[in-house]
XYZ file of C-alpha atoms in Angstrom:
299
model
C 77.522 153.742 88.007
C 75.759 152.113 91.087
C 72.607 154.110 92.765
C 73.498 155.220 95.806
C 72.825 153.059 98.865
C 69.529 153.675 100.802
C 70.446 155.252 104.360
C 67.876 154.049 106.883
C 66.611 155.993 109.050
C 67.533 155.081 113.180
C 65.221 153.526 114.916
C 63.630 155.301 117.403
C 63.392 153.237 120.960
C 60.585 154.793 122.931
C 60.091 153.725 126.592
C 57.089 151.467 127.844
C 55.093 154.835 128.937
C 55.695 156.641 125.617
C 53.880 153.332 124.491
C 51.251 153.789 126.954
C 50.777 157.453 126.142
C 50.317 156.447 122.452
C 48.471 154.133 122.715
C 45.648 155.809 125.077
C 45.936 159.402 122.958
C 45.111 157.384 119.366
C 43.076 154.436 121.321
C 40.662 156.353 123.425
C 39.372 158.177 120.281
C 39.156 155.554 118.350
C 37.020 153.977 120.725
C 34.971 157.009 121.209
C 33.852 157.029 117.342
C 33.629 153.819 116.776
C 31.130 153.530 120.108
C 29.087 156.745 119.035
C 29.277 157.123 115.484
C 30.346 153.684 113.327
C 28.145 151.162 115.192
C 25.154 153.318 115.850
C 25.334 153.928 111.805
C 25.909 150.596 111.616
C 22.816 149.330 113.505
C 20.690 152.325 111.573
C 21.890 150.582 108.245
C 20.464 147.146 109.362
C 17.630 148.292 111.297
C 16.085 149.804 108.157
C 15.687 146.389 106.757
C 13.310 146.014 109.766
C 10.422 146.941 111.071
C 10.514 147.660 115.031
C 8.791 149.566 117.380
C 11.656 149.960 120.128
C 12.933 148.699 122.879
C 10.275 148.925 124.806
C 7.902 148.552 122.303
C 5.503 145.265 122.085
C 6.380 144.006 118.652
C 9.719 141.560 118.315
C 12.250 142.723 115.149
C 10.732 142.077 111.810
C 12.526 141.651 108.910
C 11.372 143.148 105.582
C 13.767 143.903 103.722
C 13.675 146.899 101.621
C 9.797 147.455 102.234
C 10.409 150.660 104.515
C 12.494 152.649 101.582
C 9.703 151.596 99.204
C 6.539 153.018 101.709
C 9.026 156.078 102.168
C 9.291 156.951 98.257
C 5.630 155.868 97.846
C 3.407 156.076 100.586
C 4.642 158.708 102.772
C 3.733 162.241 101.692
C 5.744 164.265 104.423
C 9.107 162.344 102.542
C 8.431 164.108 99.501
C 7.814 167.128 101.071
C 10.782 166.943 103.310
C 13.138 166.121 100.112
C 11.791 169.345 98.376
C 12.441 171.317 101.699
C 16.310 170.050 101.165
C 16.832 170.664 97.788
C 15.429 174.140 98.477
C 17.368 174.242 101.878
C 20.757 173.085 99.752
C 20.096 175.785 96.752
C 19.640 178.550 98.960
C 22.908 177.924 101.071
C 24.773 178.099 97.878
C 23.236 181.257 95.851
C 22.942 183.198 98.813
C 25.208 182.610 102.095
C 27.888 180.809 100.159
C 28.189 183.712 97.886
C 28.049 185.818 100.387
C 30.818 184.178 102.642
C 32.815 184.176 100.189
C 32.506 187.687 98.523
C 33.335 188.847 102.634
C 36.216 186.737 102.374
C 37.933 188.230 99.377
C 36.815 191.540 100.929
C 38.459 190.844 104.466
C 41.761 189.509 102.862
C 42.167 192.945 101.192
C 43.640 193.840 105.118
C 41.568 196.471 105.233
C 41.355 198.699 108.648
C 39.191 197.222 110.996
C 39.091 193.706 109.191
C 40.108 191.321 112.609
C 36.428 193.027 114.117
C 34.295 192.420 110.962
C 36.178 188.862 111.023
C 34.899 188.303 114.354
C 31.663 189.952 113.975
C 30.687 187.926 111.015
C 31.617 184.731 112.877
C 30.048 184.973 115.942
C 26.724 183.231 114.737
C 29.187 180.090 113.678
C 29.992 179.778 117.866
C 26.764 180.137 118.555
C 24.212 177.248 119.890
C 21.401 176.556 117.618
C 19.275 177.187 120.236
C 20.111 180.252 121.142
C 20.033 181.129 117.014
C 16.592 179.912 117.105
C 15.494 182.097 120.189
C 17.368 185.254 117.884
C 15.122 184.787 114.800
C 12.135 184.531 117.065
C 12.388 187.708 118.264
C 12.886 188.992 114.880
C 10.027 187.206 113.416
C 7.336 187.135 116.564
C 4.113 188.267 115.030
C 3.851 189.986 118.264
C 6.167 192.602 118.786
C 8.933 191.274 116.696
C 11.714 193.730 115.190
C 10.875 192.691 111.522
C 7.053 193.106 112.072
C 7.760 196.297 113.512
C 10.156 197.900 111.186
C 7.735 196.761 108.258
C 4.827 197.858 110.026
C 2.687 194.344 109.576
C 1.766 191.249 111.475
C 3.449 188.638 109.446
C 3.026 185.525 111.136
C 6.897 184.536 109.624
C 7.411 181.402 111.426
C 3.675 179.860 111.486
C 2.652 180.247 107.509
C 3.688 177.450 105.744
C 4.133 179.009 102.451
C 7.388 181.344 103.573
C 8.257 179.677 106.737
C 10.654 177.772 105.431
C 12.180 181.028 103.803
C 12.082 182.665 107.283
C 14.106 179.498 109.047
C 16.576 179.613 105.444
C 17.660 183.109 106.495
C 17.968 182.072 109.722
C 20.169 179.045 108.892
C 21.972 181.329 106.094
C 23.180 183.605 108.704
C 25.231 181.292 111.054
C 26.345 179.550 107.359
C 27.757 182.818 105.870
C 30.143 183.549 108.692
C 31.465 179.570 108.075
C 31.939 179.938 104.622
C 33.759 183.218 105.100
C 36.175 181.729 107.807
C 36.883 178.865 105.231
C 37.552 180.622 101.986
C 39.682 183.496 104.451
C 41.870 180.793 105.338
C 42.158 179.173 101.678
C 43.519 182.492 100.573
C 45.897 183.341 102.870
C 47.659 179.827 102.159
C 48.127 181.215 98.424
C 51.402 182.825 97.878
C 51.598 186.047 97.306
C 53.607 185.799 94.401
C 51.040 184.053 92.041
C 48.848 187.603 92.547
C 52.291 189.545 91.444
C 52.618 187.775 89.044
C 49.115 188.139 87.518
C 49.361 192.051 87.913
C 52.733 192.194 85.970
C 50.690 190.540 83.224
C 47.657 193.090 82.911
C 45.504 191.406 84.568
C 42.940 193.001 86.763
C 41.648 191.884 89.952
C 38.295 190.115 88.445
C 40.151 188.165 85.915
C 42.828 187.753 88.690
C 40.565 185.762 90.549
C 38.790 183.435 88.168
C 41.801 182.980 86.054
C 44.474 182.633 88.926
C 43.033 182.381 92.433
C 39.991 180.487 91.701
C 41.576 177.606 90.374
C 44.472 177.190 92.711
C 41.310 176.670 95.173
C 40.064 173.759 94.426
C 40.348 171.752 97.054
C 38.270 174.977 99.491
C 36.063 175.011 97.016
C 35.203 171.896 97.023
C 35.216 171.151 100.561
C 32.894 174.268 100.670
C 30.625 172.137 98.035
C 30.823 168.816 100.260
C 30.317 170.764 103.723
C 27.112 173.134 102.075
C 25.255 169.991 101.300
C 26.050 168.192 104.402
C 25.026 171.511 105.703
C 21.216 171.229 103.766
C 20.832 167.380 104.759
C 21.142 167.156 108.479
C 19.366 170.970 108.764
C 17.327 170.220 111.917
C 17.524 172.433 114.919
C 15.860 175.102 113.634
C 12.789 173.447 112.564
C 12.088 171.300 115.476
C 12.459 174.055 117.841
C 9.915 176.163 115.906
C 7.196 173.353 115.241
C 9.131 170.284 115.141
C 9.513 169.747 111.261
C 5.496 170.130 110.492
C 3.012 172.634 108.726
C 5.736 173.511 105.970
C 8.744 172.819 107.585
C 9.693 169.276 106.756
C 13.077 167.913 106.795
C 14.336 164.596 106.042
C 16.371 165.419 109.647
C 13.480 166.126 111.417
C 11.588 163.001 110.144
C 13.928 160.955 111.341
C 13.481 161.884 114.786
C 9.764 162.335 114.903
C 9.720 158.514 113.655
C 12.262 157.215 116.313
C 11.222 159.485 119.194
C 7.961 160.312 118.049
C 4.521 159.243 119.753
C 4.456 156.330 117.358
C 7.975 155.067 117.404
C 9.045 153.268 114.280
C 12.591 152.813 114.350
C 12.765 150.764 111.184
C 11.124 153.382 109.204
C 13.503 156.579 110.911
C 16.265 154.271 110.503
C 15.315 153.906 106.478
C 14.842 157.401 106.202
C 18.161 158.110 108.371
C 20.030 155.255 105.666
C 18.981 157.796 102.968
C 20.515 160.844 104.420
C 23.932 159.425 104.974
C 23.298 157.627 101.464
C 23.137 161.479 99.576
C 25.855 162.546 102.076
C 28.810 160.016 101.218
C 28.252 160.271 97.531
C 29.610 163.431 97.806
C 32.201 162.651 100.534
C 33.761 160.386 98.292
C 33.746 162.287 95.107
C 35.541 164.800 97.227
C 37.677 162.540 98.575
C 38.893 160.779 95.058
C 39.261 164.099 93.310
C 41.125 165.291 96.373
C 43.321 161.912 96.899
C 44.228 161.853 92.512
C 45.436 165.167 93.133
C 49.090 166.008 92.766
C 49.278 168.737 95.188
């Protein structure tokens, strides 16, 4: 018995503007990122190699090669600061907003009354500017007059002590975060059909074991875009911290280090740019382990 032949499809003539249209809709884009995200990263990459005060700096391009990762690691303090401040930053969005976000997203897809307000209430914070989130929480924590100082009854100085500063900007941080996390894992299940939850309840199964045993797992690829997003999340943290003090007296970021070395009153662009080839270093480790898990998956 011969296998059936192949029918092929018709080609599909499209007219010299239909071209045109194409061709500006994917090319324009393209264009865009590659002019203000691939060869900036590019240029950080080999400027780290380098050391160089700027453009209009009085020192030529020096080459050193990997010297500026080795005085980051060893001979600049703030660095290991600022990588505590991350991994701190990173374990805090998962324990606390991440939990959160998602415990209000198995809440809201209950339908309850009223759950397209809370919905929007809890996501408001993700539309707003950083800025304006950072003029919120200094309201709340001004040691003059502030709402928390008040309803406590103390004068905290919340955003100027170094030793819970960086717990004050956290919550700060964790409360735009939550409403993200919720809008994700809300959308992951409502794609789940309805039928794998019937199914589980004509077994015996309650609603905990429900989850873990059923939902959970047919989540895999939320829940690990949550993972990949919350540490992207902790590595480029920035606004927060520069608009309070600009990344000093307890507040260092790798982020914020990067700028203070480019922009900064000393301007080493070699250095920032080292620092910079770090971050996105940590970040596309776990890109791509997202990507290959999600890429060898048969769904």
């Amino acid at each position: 018995m011969t296998a059936p032949e192949r029918v092929k499809s018709p080609k599909i003539r499209r007219s010299v503007r239909e071209k045109w249209t194409i061709a500006l809709m994917l090319g324009v884009p393209a264009m865009i990122v590659i002019g203000l995200v691939w060869i900036p990263t590019v240029f950080t990459v080999i400027l780290s190699f380098a050391r160089w005060d700027g453009i209009g700096g009085t020192s030529s391009i020096e080459w050193i090669g990997t010297q500026n990762y080795v005085d980051a690691v060893q001979a600049y303090p703030p660095f290991q600061q600022a990588l505590q401040n991350n991994v701190l930053w990173l374990v805090f969005l998962f324990l606390v907003p991440t939990v959160i976000g998602i415990l209000l997203a198995i809440l809201l897809d209950k339908n309850l009354k009223g759950s397209r307000l809370y919905q929007s209430i809890f996501y408001i914070p993700v539309v707003l500017s950083m800025a304006l989130i950072g003029f919120i929480w200094q309201l709340i924590y001004s040691t003059e007059g502030g709402v928390l100082n008040s309803l406590l009854g103390t004068d905290v100085d919340w955003l100027g002590d170094p030793d819970i500063n960086i717990w004050a900007v956290m919550v700060a941080a964790g409360w735009r975060h939550t409403g993200y996390i919720m809008l994700l894992y809300l959308a992951g299940l409502k794609a789940i059909d309805p039928s794998v939850r019937e199914a589980a309840v004509m077994d015996g199964a309650g609603p905990i074991r429900t989850f873990f045993s059923v939902i959970f797992p047919l989540m895999k690829n939320t829940n690990l875009l949550i993972i990949v997003i919350t540490v992207i999340e902790a590595l480029r943290a920035f606004d927060l911290v520069w608009v309070i003090n600009k990344g000093r007296n307890g507040l260092e970021l790798i982020s914020a280090l990067v700028t203070a070395n480019v922009v900064g009153e000393a301007s080493r662009i070699g250095f920032g740019s080292a620092l910079a080839t770090i971050m996105l270093g940590i970040s596309l480790v776990f890109i791509a382990l997202y990507l290959a898990i999600v890429l060898r998956s048969k769904d």
